[in-house]
Amino acid sequence: MSQATDPATLEQILAAAADAAGTAAAATPVQRAAWLNAAADALDAAADELVALANQETHLPVAPRLQGELKRTTFQLRLFGEVLADGSFLGATVDHADAAWPMGPRPDIRRLLTPIGPVLVFAASNFPFAFSVAGGDTASALAAGCPVVLKAHSGHPELSARTGEILREALIKAGAPEGIFAVVYGQQNGVTALKDPRIQAASFTGSVPGGRALFDIATSRPSPIPFYGELGSVNPVVVTQSAIDARGEAIAKAYAGSFTLGAGQFCTKPGLLFLPEGHGLEDTLREAVSTIPAQPMLNERIAAGFADGLAKLSDVDGVEVLSESGGAEGISHGATLLATTAKAFLSDADTVREECFGPASLIVTYTDQAELVSLLGVMEPGLTATIQGEESDVDWIRPVLPSLTRVAGRLLWNDWPTGVTVSWAQEHGGPYPATTAPTSTSVGTAAIERFLRPIAWQGFPDALLPEPLQENNPWDLPRRTDGKR
C-alpha cells in the first residue's frame, strides 16, 4: 500500500469525488451525522487492530498515547455530529423585504453557508489518527458536506490503508455516496490532486517548507483555492518571579514533562521558556530533564532532522547546554535543555527562534518587563503562548498580553500547551508561519467553517430556496431573522 497511486486510479478518485459533491451537499445534517457516527463506531470496533498497526509504523507507545489518540479521533467524529444537529454552523440568516429600510427599500435576502466542494487533506506524520486519515480535517470536511481525497503520509502507509478502508466502508454503508472518501499515495499525486480544478480546498499539517510549497501551488492555480496549512510553532512560556516563588519546582518539572512529551514531536511543544534573571531553578530543571529516558522518534528522517537542528542550536554563540539525558541511538533521542541570555537571543536572527522538532527546549532569561516585551517582539508567531503567573501578577502581565496575542492563537494561564482538547471553543491556529490561514482553526467545532462558503439568495420564491432558508424553516434551525436571533 506504500506504492504511489497510479494515474488512472487517481483520476477515478478525483472524478468520483466531484460526482459525489452534489449528493453530499444535499444531504441533511441528520444524514451526515449518521455517516460520522457510523464511521466512529467502525473505527472503535477495529481499535486493537489499528493501534497495533500504528505502534508498528510510528514507534509511538500503545498506551496511553495511541489508544487515547484513537479515542480522540472517534470522539471528534461524533462531536461534529452534534455540530450538525445544532445547525448554527450554517449561519442561516433571513432579511425580509423592507420598504422602510434606512438605506432605501431592501429586497428579500437570505444567506447560508454551503459546502465548498471536494477537499484534499494531507495527513500528518506525528498524529497517525487524530491528524491523519480519519482525523479532524477529514471529520470537519465530511461534516460540512464535502467529499474528501486523503493524501496518506509515507510514515504510516499500512495504517492509512486500513483506516481508509474501514472509514470508507462505514460511510457508504451509512448512506454516503460512493465518492465520499478515498486515500491516495505518493508525494507527486498529492501535488497533482492539489492542482486539479475539481479540488476546491486543501488542508495540511506538517513542516514550514512542505506546507509553504503546497500553499504556493494552491494559490497560484488558475483558480486559486483556500489552503489551510498548520506549519511550525515554538510556543513560548513566560514565567513570572511570583510564580517561581510560589511553585517554582512544580513549574520546572511540568515544563520538562511538557517539552519531552511524545519525544517532543508535538506542534504545541513549548520550545522557549522565558525566566527572570536569578530564577534559581537551574538545579531543579537539570534534575527533571536528566531523569527523562531516550524515546524513539517517528522515523529516521525526523530523527536526523532533530539531530541537525539541535546541533545548530547548540553551536550558537551564547547558547549552552544546561542538561541532557539518555543520549542518542538509532532513532531514539534523549532530552536536551539549553539556555541563553536575552542579549544572545536578540542578536541571533534565526536559529534560536526557530522550532526544533523533538525533545529540546531553550531557556531565555529576562531582566524586567520591558526586556521581556522586546524578546517577544522579535518572535515569529505560533500556535500558543503560555503564562505561568499568580493572581498578584495581573497588573504586571497586562502590558505583556498584546505581545502574546500577536504571536499566538491560543493563550494559556497556568497550564501547558501540549494538551489540545477538542471542544466548541478551541482554537488551534495562529498567524503565519503557524498557519497559512490565521482566521481558522484545525481543532474544535469551528474547524467546519473552513470548508463552507456563503451564498446569498435574493428575491427567490420560497419553493426554490434551500430548505434552511425557507420561510417555515423545515429543519428547525437557529436563524437570525431581520437582525434578531
Tab-separated table of C-alpha atoms in Angstrom:
chain	number	residue	atom	x	y	z
A	1	MET	CA	0.000	0.000	0.000
A	2	SER	CA	3.020	2.281	0.198
A	3	GLN	CA	3.298	2.377	-3.613
A	4	ALA	CA	2.112	5.526	-5.309
A	5	THR	CA	-1.430	5.510	-6.639
A	6	ASP	CA	-1.370	5.008	-10.411
A	7	PRO	CA	-2.594	7.880	-12.619
A	8	ALA	CA	-5.729	6.069	-13.787
A	9	THR	CA	-6.837	5.340	-10.224
A	10	LEU	CA	-6.113	8.905	-9.137
A	11	GLU	CA	-8.295	10.189	-11.963
A	12	GLN	CA	-11.103	7.823	-10.941
A	13	ILE	CA	-10.870	9.041	-7.346
A	14	LEU	CA	-10.974	12.721	-8.309
A	15	ALA	CA	-13.863	12.143	-10.709
A	16	ALA	CA	-15.798	10.205	-8.063
A	17	ALA	CA	-15.255	12.976	-5.511
A	18	ALA	CA	-16.578	15.543	-7.958
A	19	ASP	CA	-19.593	13.347	-8.748
A	20	ALA	CA	-20.328	12.882	-5.035
A	21	ALA	CA	-20.144	16.578	-4.176
A	22	GLY	CA	-23.731	17.384	-5.104
A	23	THR	CA	-25.182	14.425	-3.217
A	24	ALA	CA	-23.051	15.111	-0.151
A	25	ALA	CA	-24.034	18.779	-0.145
A	26	ALA	CA	-27.721	17.929	-0.435
A	27	ALA	CA	-27.640	15.505	2.488
A	28	THR	CA	-29.349	16.801	5.597
A	29	PRO	CA	-27.424	17.414	8.817
A	30	VAL	CA	-29.143	14.360	10.295
A	31	GLN	CA	-27.918	12.196	7.439
A	32	ARG	CA	-24.358	13.474	7.678
A	33	ALA	CA	-24.333	12.969	11.428
A	34	ALA	CA	-25.332	9.346	10.852
A	35	TRP	CA	-22.369	8.947	8.480
A	36	LEU	CA	-19.951	10.304	11.071
A	37	ASN	CA	-21.347	8.242	13.925
A	38	ALA	CA	-21.163	5.086	11.815
A	39	ALA	CA	-17.539	5.870	10.981
A	40	ALA	CA	-16.717	6.399	14.657
A	41	ASP	CA	-18.362	3.112	15.625
A	42	ALA	CA	-16.453	1.204	12.938
A	43	LEU	CA	-13.095	2.674	13.980
A	44	ASP	CA	-13.773	1.919	17.642
A	45	ALA	CA	-14.624	-1.670	16.737
A	46	ALA	CA	-11.255	-2.020	14.979
A	47	ALA	CA	-9.280	-0.273	17.717
A	48	ASP	CA	-6.982	-3.175	18.627
A	49	GLU	CA	-6.006	-3.806	15.014
A	50	LEU	CA	-5.449	-0.119	14.218
A	51	VAL	CA	-3.485	0.669	17.364
A	52	ALA	CA	-1.176	-2.277	16.724
A	53	LEU	CA	-0.509	-1.067	13.180
A	54	ALA	CA	0.133	2.463	14.409
A	55	ASN	CA	2.584	1.235	17.029
A	56	GLN	CA	4.456	-0.828	14.453
A	57	GLU	CA	4.830	2.026	11.957
A	58	THR	CA	5.325	5.078	14.201
A	59	HIS	CA	7.068	3.673	17.323
A	60	LEU	CA	4.579	5.589	19.474
A	61	PRO	CA	3.506	3.721	22.626
A	62	VAL	CA	0.241	1.817	22.613
A	63	ALA	CA	-0.891	3.150	25.999
A	64	PRO	CA	-1.816	5.755	26.749
A	65	ARG	CA	-0.739	7.555	23.564
A	66	LEU	CA	-2.177	5.627	20.619
A	67	GLN	CA	-5.215	4.279	22.427
A	68	GLY	CA	-6.011	7.782	23.628
A	69	GLU	CA	-5.444	9.298	20.204
A	70	LEU	CA	-7.847	6.890	18.544
A	71	LYS	CA	-10.471	7.699	21.181
A	72	ARG	CA	-9.912	11.385	20.452
A	73	THR	CA	-10.405	10.687	16.745
A	74	THR	CA	-13.710	8.919	17.150
A	75	PHE	CA	-14.835	11.480	19.726
A	76	GLN	CA	-14.353	14.338	17.286
A	77	LEU	CA	-16.268	12.466	14.577
A	78	ARG	CA	-19.209	12.210	16.970
A	79	LEU	CA	-18.769	15.801	18.141
A	80	PHE	CA	-19.200	17.029	14.572
A	81	GLY	CA	-22.422	15.039	14.580
A	82	GLU	CA	-23.521	17.292	17.437
A	83	VAL	CA	-22.465	20.334	15.418
A	84	LEU	CA	-24.706	19.163	12.617
A	85	ALA	CA	-27.622	18.582	14.979
A	86	ASP	CA	-27.197	22.067	16.426
A	87	GLY	CA	-27.406	23.644	12.968
A	88	SER	CA	-25.954	27.049	13.797
A	89	PHE	CA	-22.837	26.234	11.734
A	90	LEU	CA	-24.853	27.058	8.603
A	91	GLY	CA	-25.218	30.691	9.630
A	92	ALA	CA	-28.756	30.828	8.224
A	93	THR	CA	-29.813	34.485	8.002
A	94	VAL	CA	-33.065	35.920	6.678
A	95	ASP	CA	-33.684	39.586	5.830
A	96	HIS	CA	-37.272	40.048	4.712
A	97	ALA	CA	-38.097	42.727	2.168
A	98	ASP	CA	-38.422	46.099	3.904
A	99	ALA	CA	-39.646	49.163	2.044
A	100	ALA	CA	-38.721	51.384	5.011
A	101	TRP	CA	-35.104	50.210	5.303
A	102	PRO	CA	-32.912	53.273	6.067
A	103	MET	CA	-30.616	52.508	3.114
A	104	GLY	CA	-33.601	52.500	0.763
A	105	PRO	CA	-36.061	49.711	0.040
A	106	ARG	CA	-34.480	46.372	0.921
A	107	PRO	CA	-35.147	43.250	-1.128
A	108	ASP	CA	-35.662	39.858	0.450
A	109	ILE	CA	-32.144	38.424	1.018
A	110	ARG	CA	-31.291	35.108	2.629
A	111	ARG	CA	-27.748	33.900	3.388
A	112	LEU	CA	-26.484	30.380	4.021
A	113	LEU	CA	-23.136	28.620	4.260
A	114	THR	CA	-22.826	25.780	1.771
A	115	PRO	CA	-20.225	23.024	1.195
A	116	ILE	CA	-17.238	24.264	-0.786
A	117	GLY	CA	-16.762	21.026	-2.750
A	118	PRO	CA	-14.183	18.217	-2.805
A	119	VAL	CA	-11.405	18.707	-0.237
A	120	LEU	CA	-7.840	17.411	-0.382
A	121	VAL	CA	-6.430	16.518	3.051
A	122	PHE	CA	-2.694	15.925	3.603
A	123	ALA	CA	-2.230	13.579	6.575
A	124	ALA	CA	0.337	14.319	9.295
A	125	SER	CA	3.201	12.121	10.471
A	126	ASN	CA	3.113	12.798	14.212
A	127	PHE	CA	-0.575	12.050	14.854
A	128	PRO	CA	-1.386	8.857	12.926
A	129	PHE	CA	-5.034	9.013	13.980
A	130	ALA	CA	-6.097	12.496	15.095
A	131	PHE	CA	-4.467	14.396	12.196
A	132	SER	CA	-4.422	11.627	9.645
A	133	VAL	CA	-6.880	9.565	7.623
A	134	ALA	CA	-9.922	9.924	9.875
A	135	GLY	CA	-8.629	12.978	11.741
A	136	GLY	CA	-10.014	16.412	12.361
A	137	ASP	CA	-9.626	17.740	8.815
A	138	THR	CA	-11.446	14.746	7.364
A	139	ALA	CA	-14.154	14.866	10.038
A	140	SER	CA	-14.817	18.581	9.609
A	141	ALA	CA	-14.867	18.379	5.812
A	142	LEU	CA	-17.281	15.441	5.836
A	143	ALA	CA	-19.460	17.244	8.365
A	144	ALA	CA	-19.526	20.259	6.060
A	145	GLY	CA	-20.793	18.007	3.259
A	146	CYS	CA	-17.558	17.804	1.261
A	147	PRO	CA	-16.072	14.645	-0.263
A	148	VAL	CA	-12.511	14.045	0.922
A	149	VAL	CA	-9.460	12.890	-1.011
A	150	LEU	CA	-6.883	11.936	1.618
A	151	LYS	CA	-3.182	12.002	0.720
A	152	ALA	CA	-1.630	9.422	3.047
A	153	HIS	CA	1.585	10.166	4.900
A	154	SER	CA	4.554	7.962	3.992
A	155	GLY	CA	5.317	7.409	7.675
A	156	HIS	CA	2.400	5.045	8.256
A	157	PRO	CA	1.120	3.657	4.932
A	158	GLU	CA	-0.340	0.368	6.170
A	159	LEU	CA	-2.252	2.098	8.941
A	160	SER	CA	-3.501	4.661	6.438
A	161	ALA	CA	-4.706	1.957	4.086
A	162	ARG	CA	-6.574	0.028	6.760
A	163	THR	CA	-8.070	3.106	8.382
A	164	GLY	CA	-9.169	4.317	4.962
A	165	GLU	CA	-10.841	1.003	4.156
A	166	ILE	CA	-12.773	0.997	7.428
A	167	LEU	CA	-13.773	4.636	7.118
A	168	ARG	CA	-14.905	4.420	3.507
A	169	GLU	CA	-16.891	1.234	4.059
A	170	ALA	CA	-18.658	2.670	7.112
A	171	LEU	CA	-19.540	5.930	5.359
A	172	ILE	CA	-21.003	4.251	2.293
A	173	LYS	CA	-22.855	1.648	4.353
A	174	ALA	CA	-24.438	4.524	6.286
A	175	GLY	CA	-25.723	6.067	3.051
A	176	ALA	CA	-22.959	8.380	1.879
A	177	PRO	CA	-22.263	8.499	-1.884
A	178	GLU	CA	-19.556	6.276	-3.381
A	179	GLY	CA	-17.067	9.071	-3.966
A	180	ILE	CA	-17.307	10.479	-0.444
A	181	PHE	CA	-13.822	9.354	0.618
A	182	ALA	CA	-10.662	7.813	-0.801
A	183	VAL	CA	-6.967	7.532	0.065
A	184	VAL	CA	-4.177	8.277	-2.390
A	185	TYR	CA	-0.438	7.617	-2.034
A	186	GLY	CA	2.681	9.314	-3.366
A	187	GLN	CA	4.070	12.810	-2.981
A	188	GLN	CA	3.606	13.729	-6.628
A	189	ASN	CA	-0.007	12.531	-6.553
A	190	GLY	CA	-0.644	14.972	-3.722
A	191	VAL	CA	0.662	17.786	-5.903
A	192	THR	CA	-1.324	16.569	-8.913
A	193	ALA	CA	-4.523	16.440	-6.886
A	194	LEU	CA	-3.842	19.883	-5.417
A	195	LYS	CA	-3.590	21.325	-8.932
A	196	ASP	CA	-6.735	19.569	-10.136
A	197	PRO	CA	-9.635	22.010	-10.717
A	198	ARG	CA	-12.095	19.608	-9.092
A	199	ILE	CA	-10.417	20.101	-5.699
A	200	GLN	CA	-11.900	23.188	-4.045
A	201	ALA	CA	-9.938	23.408	-0.774
A	202	ALA	CA	-6.989	21.704	0.904
A	203	SER	CA	-5.602	21.204	4.397
A	204	PHE	CA	-2.164	20.237	5.644
A	205	THR	CA	-0.300	19.572	8.895
A	206	GLY	CA	3.483	19.419	8.737
A	207	SER	CA	6.669	21.374	8.196
A	208	VAL	CA	7.020	25.008	7.154
A	209	PRO	CA	8.903	24.224	3.904
A	210	GLY	CA	6.471	21.496	2.854
A	211	GLY	CA	3.380	23.464	3.791
A	212	ARG	CA	4.593	26.645	2.157
A	213	ALA	CA	5.360	24.827	-1.100
A	214	LEU	CA	1.837	23.388	-1.197
A	215	PHE	CA	0.303	26.735	-0.212
A	216	ASP	CA	2.083	28.408	-3.128
A	217	ILE	CA	0.722	25.767	-5.510
A	218	ALA	CA	-2.831	26.172	-4.186
A	219	THR	CA	-2.792	29.947	-4.515
A	220	SER	CA	-1.088	30.032	-7.921
A	221	ARG	CA	-3.581	27.749	-9.650
A	222	PRO	CA	-5.604	29.293	-12.499
A	223	SER	CA	-8.449	29.093	-9.987
A	224	PRO	CA	-6.806	29.572	-6.541
A	225	ILE	CA	-8.284	27.688	-3.617
A	226	PRO	CA	-8.187	28.050	0.182
A	227	PHE	CA	-5.233	26.184	1.691
A	228	TYR	CA	-5.349	25.556	5.435
A	229	GLY	CA	-1.811	24.702	6.439
A	230	GLU	CA	-0.669	24.172	10.016
A	231	LEU	CA	3.095	24.575	9.923
A	232	GLY	CA	5.664	25.490	12.615
A	233	SER	CA	5.481	26.884	16.146
A	234	VAL	CA	7.864	27.490	19.065
A	235	ASN	CA	5.142	28.089	21.703
A	236	PRO	CA	6.786	30.393	24.284
A	237	VAL	CA	6.197	30.063	28.018
A	238	VAL	CA	6.588	33.163	30.217
A	239	VAL	CA	7.180	32.598	33.944
A	240	THR	CA	6.926	35.396	36.483
A	241	GLN	CA	9.023	35.741	39.616
A	242	SER	CA	5.908	35.411	41.769
A	243	ALA	CA	5.120	32.059	40.162
A	244	ILE	CA	8.656	30.845	40.811
A	245	ASP	CA	8.445	31.927	44.445
A	246	ALA	CA	5.116	30.145	44.881
A	247	ARG	CA	5.688	26.899	42.913
A	248	GLY	CA	8.972	27.007	41.046
A	249	GLU	CA	9.809	23.335	41.465
A	250	ALA	CA	6.409	22.219	40.161
A	251	ILE	CA	6.730	24.529	37.149
A	252	ALA	CA	10.181	23.196	36.285
A	253	LYS	CA	9.086	19.565	36.453
A	254	ALA	CA	5.913	20.183	34.484
A	255	TYR	CA	7.822	22.074	31.819
A	256	ALA	CA	10.310	19.237	31.414
A	257	GLY	CA	7.425	16.814	31.027
A	258	SER	CA	5.671	19.021	28.503
A	259	PHE	CA	8.552	19.672	26.109
A	260	THR	CA	9.573	15.993	26.101
A	261	LEU	CA	6.060	14.539	25.791
A	262	GLY	CA	5.910	12.237	22.784
A	263	ALA	CA	9.636	12.813	22.210
A	264	GLY	CA	8.893	16.477	21.642
A	265	GLN	CA	7.033	15.704	18.413
A	266	PHE	CA	4.023	17.891	19.133
A	267	CYS	CA	3.283	21.071	17.184
A	268	THR	CA	2.403	22.603	20.557
A	269	LYS	CA	5.642	21.596	22.291
A	270	PRO	CA	6.879	24.539	24.423
A	271	GLY	CA	10.176	25.392	22.779
A	272	LEU	CA	11.063	28.566	24.679
A	273	LEU	CA	10.994	29.212	28.416
A	274	PHE	CA	11.317	32.856	29.473
A	275	LEU	CA	12.558	33.061	33.061
A	276	PRO	CA	13.511	36.133	35.126
A	277	GLU	CA	17.214	36.542	35.830
A	278	GLY	CA	18.254	34.935	39.105
A	279	HIS	CA	15.339	32.494	38.936
A	280	GLY	CA	17.268	29.798	40.809
A	281	LEU	CA	15.640	26.876	39.000
A	282	GLU	CA	18.801	25.569	37.296
A	283	ASP	CA	19.304	22.571	39.573
A	284	THR	CA	15.637	21.619	39.558
A	285	LEU	CA	15.496	21.827	35.768
A	286	ARG	CA	18.697	19.808	35.387
A	287	GLU	CA	17.374	17.074	37.622
A	288	ALA	CA	13.953	16.997	35.940
A	289	VAL	CA	15.455	16.670	32.476
A	290	SER	CA	18.162	14.184	33.470
A	291	THR	CA	15.586	11.593	34.538
A	292	ILE	CA	13.784	11.522	31.185
A	293	PRO	CA	14.758	8.449	29.151
A	294	ALA	CA	15.565	8.445	25.463
A	295	GLN	CA	12.475	7.950	23.311
A	296	PRO	CA	12.146	6.667	19.742
A	297	MET	CA	11.158	9.298	17.218
A	298	LEU	CA	8.692	8.695	14.410
A	299	ASN	CA	11.201	7.758	11.736
A	300	GLU	CA	14.803	8.160	10.627
A	301	ARG	CA	14.142	11.349	8.665
A	302	ILE	CA	12.619	13.136	11.654
A	303	ALA	CA	15.329	11.829	13.993
A	304	ALA	CA	18.051	13.076	11.655
A	305	GLY	CA	16.329	16.437	11.306
A	306	PHE	CA	16.167	16.806	15.066
A	307	ALA	CA	19.841	15.948	15.494
A	308	ASP	CA	20.777	18.512	12.870
A	309	GLY	CA	18.588	21.227	14.385
A	310	LEU	CA	19.879	20.552	17.886
A	311	ALA	CA	23.492	20.751	16.680
A	312	LYS	CA	22.860	24.113	15.030
A	313	LEU	CA	21.156	25.460	18.136
A	314	SER	CA	23.971	24.252	20.399
A	315	ASP	CA	26.575	25.984	18.215
A	316	VAL	CA	25.008	29.445	18.512
A	317	ASP	CA	27.168	31.906	20.424
A	318	GLY	CA	25.791	32.413	23.914
A	319	VAL	CA	23.806	29.157	23.976
A	320	GLU	CA	24.873	26.475	26.457
A	321	VAL	CA	23.558	23.007	27.230
A	322	LEU	CA	22.052	23.114	30.712
A	323	SER	CA	21.005	19.469	30.939
A	324	GLU	CA	20.659	16.408	28.757
A	325	SER	CA	19.605	12.817	29.214
A	326	GLY	CA	19.500	9.483	27.506
A	327	GLY	CA	21.902	10.156	24.664
A	328	ALA	CA	21.057	9.106	21.112
A	329	GLU	CA	20.906	5.688	19.495
A	330	GLY	CA	19.293	4.974	16.165
A	331	ILE	CA	16.051	6.945	16.005
A	332	SER	CA	15.918	7.361	19.797
A	333	HIS	CA	16.952	10.628	21.423
A	334	GLY	CA	17.176	11.864	24.979
A	335	ALA	CA	16.072	15.272	26.182
A	336	THR	CA	18.181	18.417	25.895
A	337	LEU	CA	17.592	21.677	27.716
A	338	LEU	CA	19.615	24.679	26.602
A	339	ALA	CA	19.943	28.211	27.975
A	340	THR	CA	20.870	31.644	26.694
A	341	THR	CA	20.592	35.310	27.576
A	342	ALA	CA	18.293	37.986	26.260
A	343	LYS	CA	21.222	39.647	24.501
A	344	ALA	CA	22.156	36.476	22.607
A	345	PHE	CA	18.522	35.786	21.735
A	346	LEU	CA	18.044	39.283	20.330
A	347	SER	CA	21.268	39.181	18.336
A	348	ASP	CA	20.612	35.892	16.523
A	349	ALA	CA	18.176	36.372	13.675
A	350	ASP	CA	17.097	32.795	13.061
A	351	THR	CA	18.312	29.695	14.858
A	352	VAL	CA	17.285	30.423	18.450
A	353	ARG	CA	13.816	31.497	17.346
A	354	GLU	CA	13.018	28.532	15.115
A	355	GLU	CA	11.178	25.349	16.005
A	356	CYS	CA	13.458	22.419	16.830
A	357	PHE	CA	11.085	19.491	16.313
A	358	GLY	CA	11.959	16.984	19.018
A	359	PRO	CA	12.812	16.756	22.755
A	360	ALA	CA	14.727	20.027	23.123
A	361	SER	CA	13.888	23.439	24.561
A	362	LEU	CA	15.652	26.736	25.198
A	363	ILE	CA	15.618	28.921	28.318
A	364	VAL	CA	15.941	32.671	27.817
A	365	THR	CA	16.409	34.932	30.830
A	366	TYR	CA	14.974	38.453	31.010
A	367	THR	CA	15.799	41.301	33.382
A	368	ASP	CA	12.470	43.116	33.527
A	369	GLN	CA	9.116	43.593	31.863
A	370	ALA	CA	10.495	45.877	29.127
A	371	GLU	CA	13.125	43.351	28.090
A	372	LEU	CA	10.559	40.562	28.058
A	373	VAL	CA	8.374	42.606	25.704
A	374	SER	CA	11.409	43.167	23.471
A	375	LEU	CA	12.090	39.441	23.356
A	376	LEU	CA	8.503	38.624	22.466
A	377	GLY	CA	8.559	41.366	19.856
A	378	VAL	CA	11.132	39.568	17.684
A	379	MET	CA	9.451	36.171	17.822
A	380	GLU	CA	7.712	34.584	14.873
A	381	PRO	CA	4.026	33.860	15.525
A	382	GLY	CA	2.973	30.382	16.597
A	383	LEU	CA	0.074	28.328	17.850
A	384	THR	CA	0.274	29.021	21.594
A	385	ALA	CA	1.720	31.273	24.277
A	386	THR	CA	1.667	30.363	27.956
A	387	ILE	CA	1.887	32.383	31.158
A	388	GLN	CA	2.837	30.822	34.460
A	389	GLY	CA	1.883	33.525	36.933
A	390	GLU	CA	-0.010	34.390	40.096
A	391	GLU	CA	-3.114	36.487	40.643
A	392	SER	CA	-0.846	39.163	42.096
A	393	ASP	CA	0.829	39.441	38.651
A	394	VAL	CA	-2.262	40.741	36.882
A	395	ASP	CA	-1.090	44.348	36.582
A	396	TRP	CA	2.437	43.249	35.609
A	397	ILE	CA	1.167	40.855	32.952
A	398	ARG	CA	-1.432	43.158	31.373
A	399	PRO	CA	1.096	45.206	29.333
A	400	VAL	CA	2.709	41.960	28.146
A	401	LEU	CA	-0.521	40.491	26.767
A	402	PRO	CA	-0.527	42.413	23.443
A	403	SER	CA	2.856	40.866	22.623
A	404	LEU	CA	1.471	37.412	23.377
A	405	THR	CA	-1.751	37.861	21.424
A	406	ARG	CA	0.332	38.978	18.446
A	407	VAL	CA	2.229	35.697	18.345
A	408	ALA	CA	-0.381	33.083	19.244
A	409	GLY	CA	-3.837	31.765	18.503
A	410	ARG	CA	-4.294	30.222	21.953
A	411	LEU	CA	-3.173	31.746	25.251
A	412	LEU	CA	-2.803	29.615	28.378
A	413	TRP	CA	-2.744	30.656	32.015
A	414	ASN	CA	-1.053	28.193	34.381
A	415	ASP	CA	-1.433	25.279	32.011
A	416	TRP	CA	0.693	23.571	29.344
A	417	PRO	CA	0.148	23.806	25.591
A	418	THR	CA	0.694	20.135	24.745
A	419	GLY	CA	-2.896	19.393	25.754
A	420	VAL	CA	-5.269	20.403	22.922
A	421	THR	CA	-8.789	19.331	23.762
A	422	VAL	CA	-11.466	19.024	21.077
A	423	SER	CA	-14.313	21.346	22.030
A	424	TRP	CA	-16.641	24.098	20.881
A	425	ALA	CA	-14.356	26.955	21.970
A	426	GLN	CA	-10.997	25.501	20.913
A	427	GLU	CA	-8.630	27.452	18.654
A	428	HIS	CA	-5.692	25.653	17.064
A	429	GLY	CA	-4.201	28.186	14.701
A	430	GLY	CA	-2.267	31.409	14.565
A	431	PRO	CA	-0.561	33.910	12.274
A	432	TYR	CA	1.928	32.662	9.686
A	433	PRO	CA	4.094	30.578	9.942
A	434	ALA	CA	1.917	28.826	12.494
A	435	THR	CA	-0.742	28.568	9.809
A	436	THR	CA	-1.450	29.829	6.324
A	437	ALA	CA	-4.953	30.922	7.365
A	438	PRO	CA	-4.891	32.760	10.714
A	439	THR	CA	-8.669	33.242	10.799
A	440	SER	CA	-9.295	29.491	11.048
A	441	THR	CA	-8.737	26.529	13.376
A	442	SER	CA	-7.931	22.889	12.651
A	443	VAL	CA	-9.161	21.635	16.040
A	444	GLY	CA	-12.592	22.096	17.576
A	445	THR	CA	-16.034	22.524	16.117
A	446	ALA	CA	-15.192	25.801	14.352
A	447	ALA	CA	-12.952	23.765	12.004
A	448	ILE	CA	-16.048	23.063	9.907
A	449	GLU	CA	-16.101	26.717	8.798
A	450	ARG	CA	-13.024	26.155	6.611
A	451	PHE	CA	-14.988	24.020	4.174
A	452	LEU	CA	-18.097	26.149	3.800
A	453	ARG	CA	-18.711	29.204	1.646
A	454	PRO	CA	-21.577	31.714	1.845
A	455	ILE	CA	-24.277	32.176	-0.766
A	456	ALA	CA	-26.939	34.894	-0.630
A	457	TRP	CA	-30.328	34.285	-2.258
A	458	GLN	CA	-32.108	37.496	-3.254
A	459	GLY	CA	-35.774	37.643	-4.181
A	460	PHE	CA	-36.223	33.899	-4.736
A	461	PRO	CA	-39.580	32.186	-4.413
A	462	ASP	CA	-39.789	30.042	-1.304
A	463	ALA	CA	-40.017	26.780	-3.265
A	464	LEU	CA	-36.602	27.381	-4.855
A	465	LEU	CA	-34.767	28.301	-1.676
A	466	PRO	CA	-32.594	25.780	0.207
A	467	GLU	CA	-34.658	24.240	2.978
A	468	PRO	CA	-32.736	26.011	5.784
A	469	LEU	CA	-33.829	29.354	4.291
A	470	GLN	CA	-37.460	28.555	3.511
A	471	GLU	CA	-39.992	30.598	5.405
A	472	ASN	CA	-41.314	27.766	7.569
A	473	ASN	CA	-37.726	26.678	8.493
A	474	PRO	CA	-38.358	22.937	7.887
A	475	TRP	CA	-35.060	21.911	9.515
A	476	ASP	CA	-35.937	23.987	12.602
A	477	LEU	CA	-32.533	25.684	12.552
A	478	PRO	CA	-31.386	28.568	14.714
A	479	ARG	CA	-31.567	31.603	12.414
A	480	ARG	CA	-31.110	35.358	12.502
A	481	THR	CA	-34.259	36.912	11.065
A	482	ASP	CA	-34.418	40.642	10.347
A	483	GLY	CA	-31.464	41.165	12.624
A	484	LYS	CA	-32.841	39.186	15.555
A	485	ARG	CA	-31.896	35.680	16.678
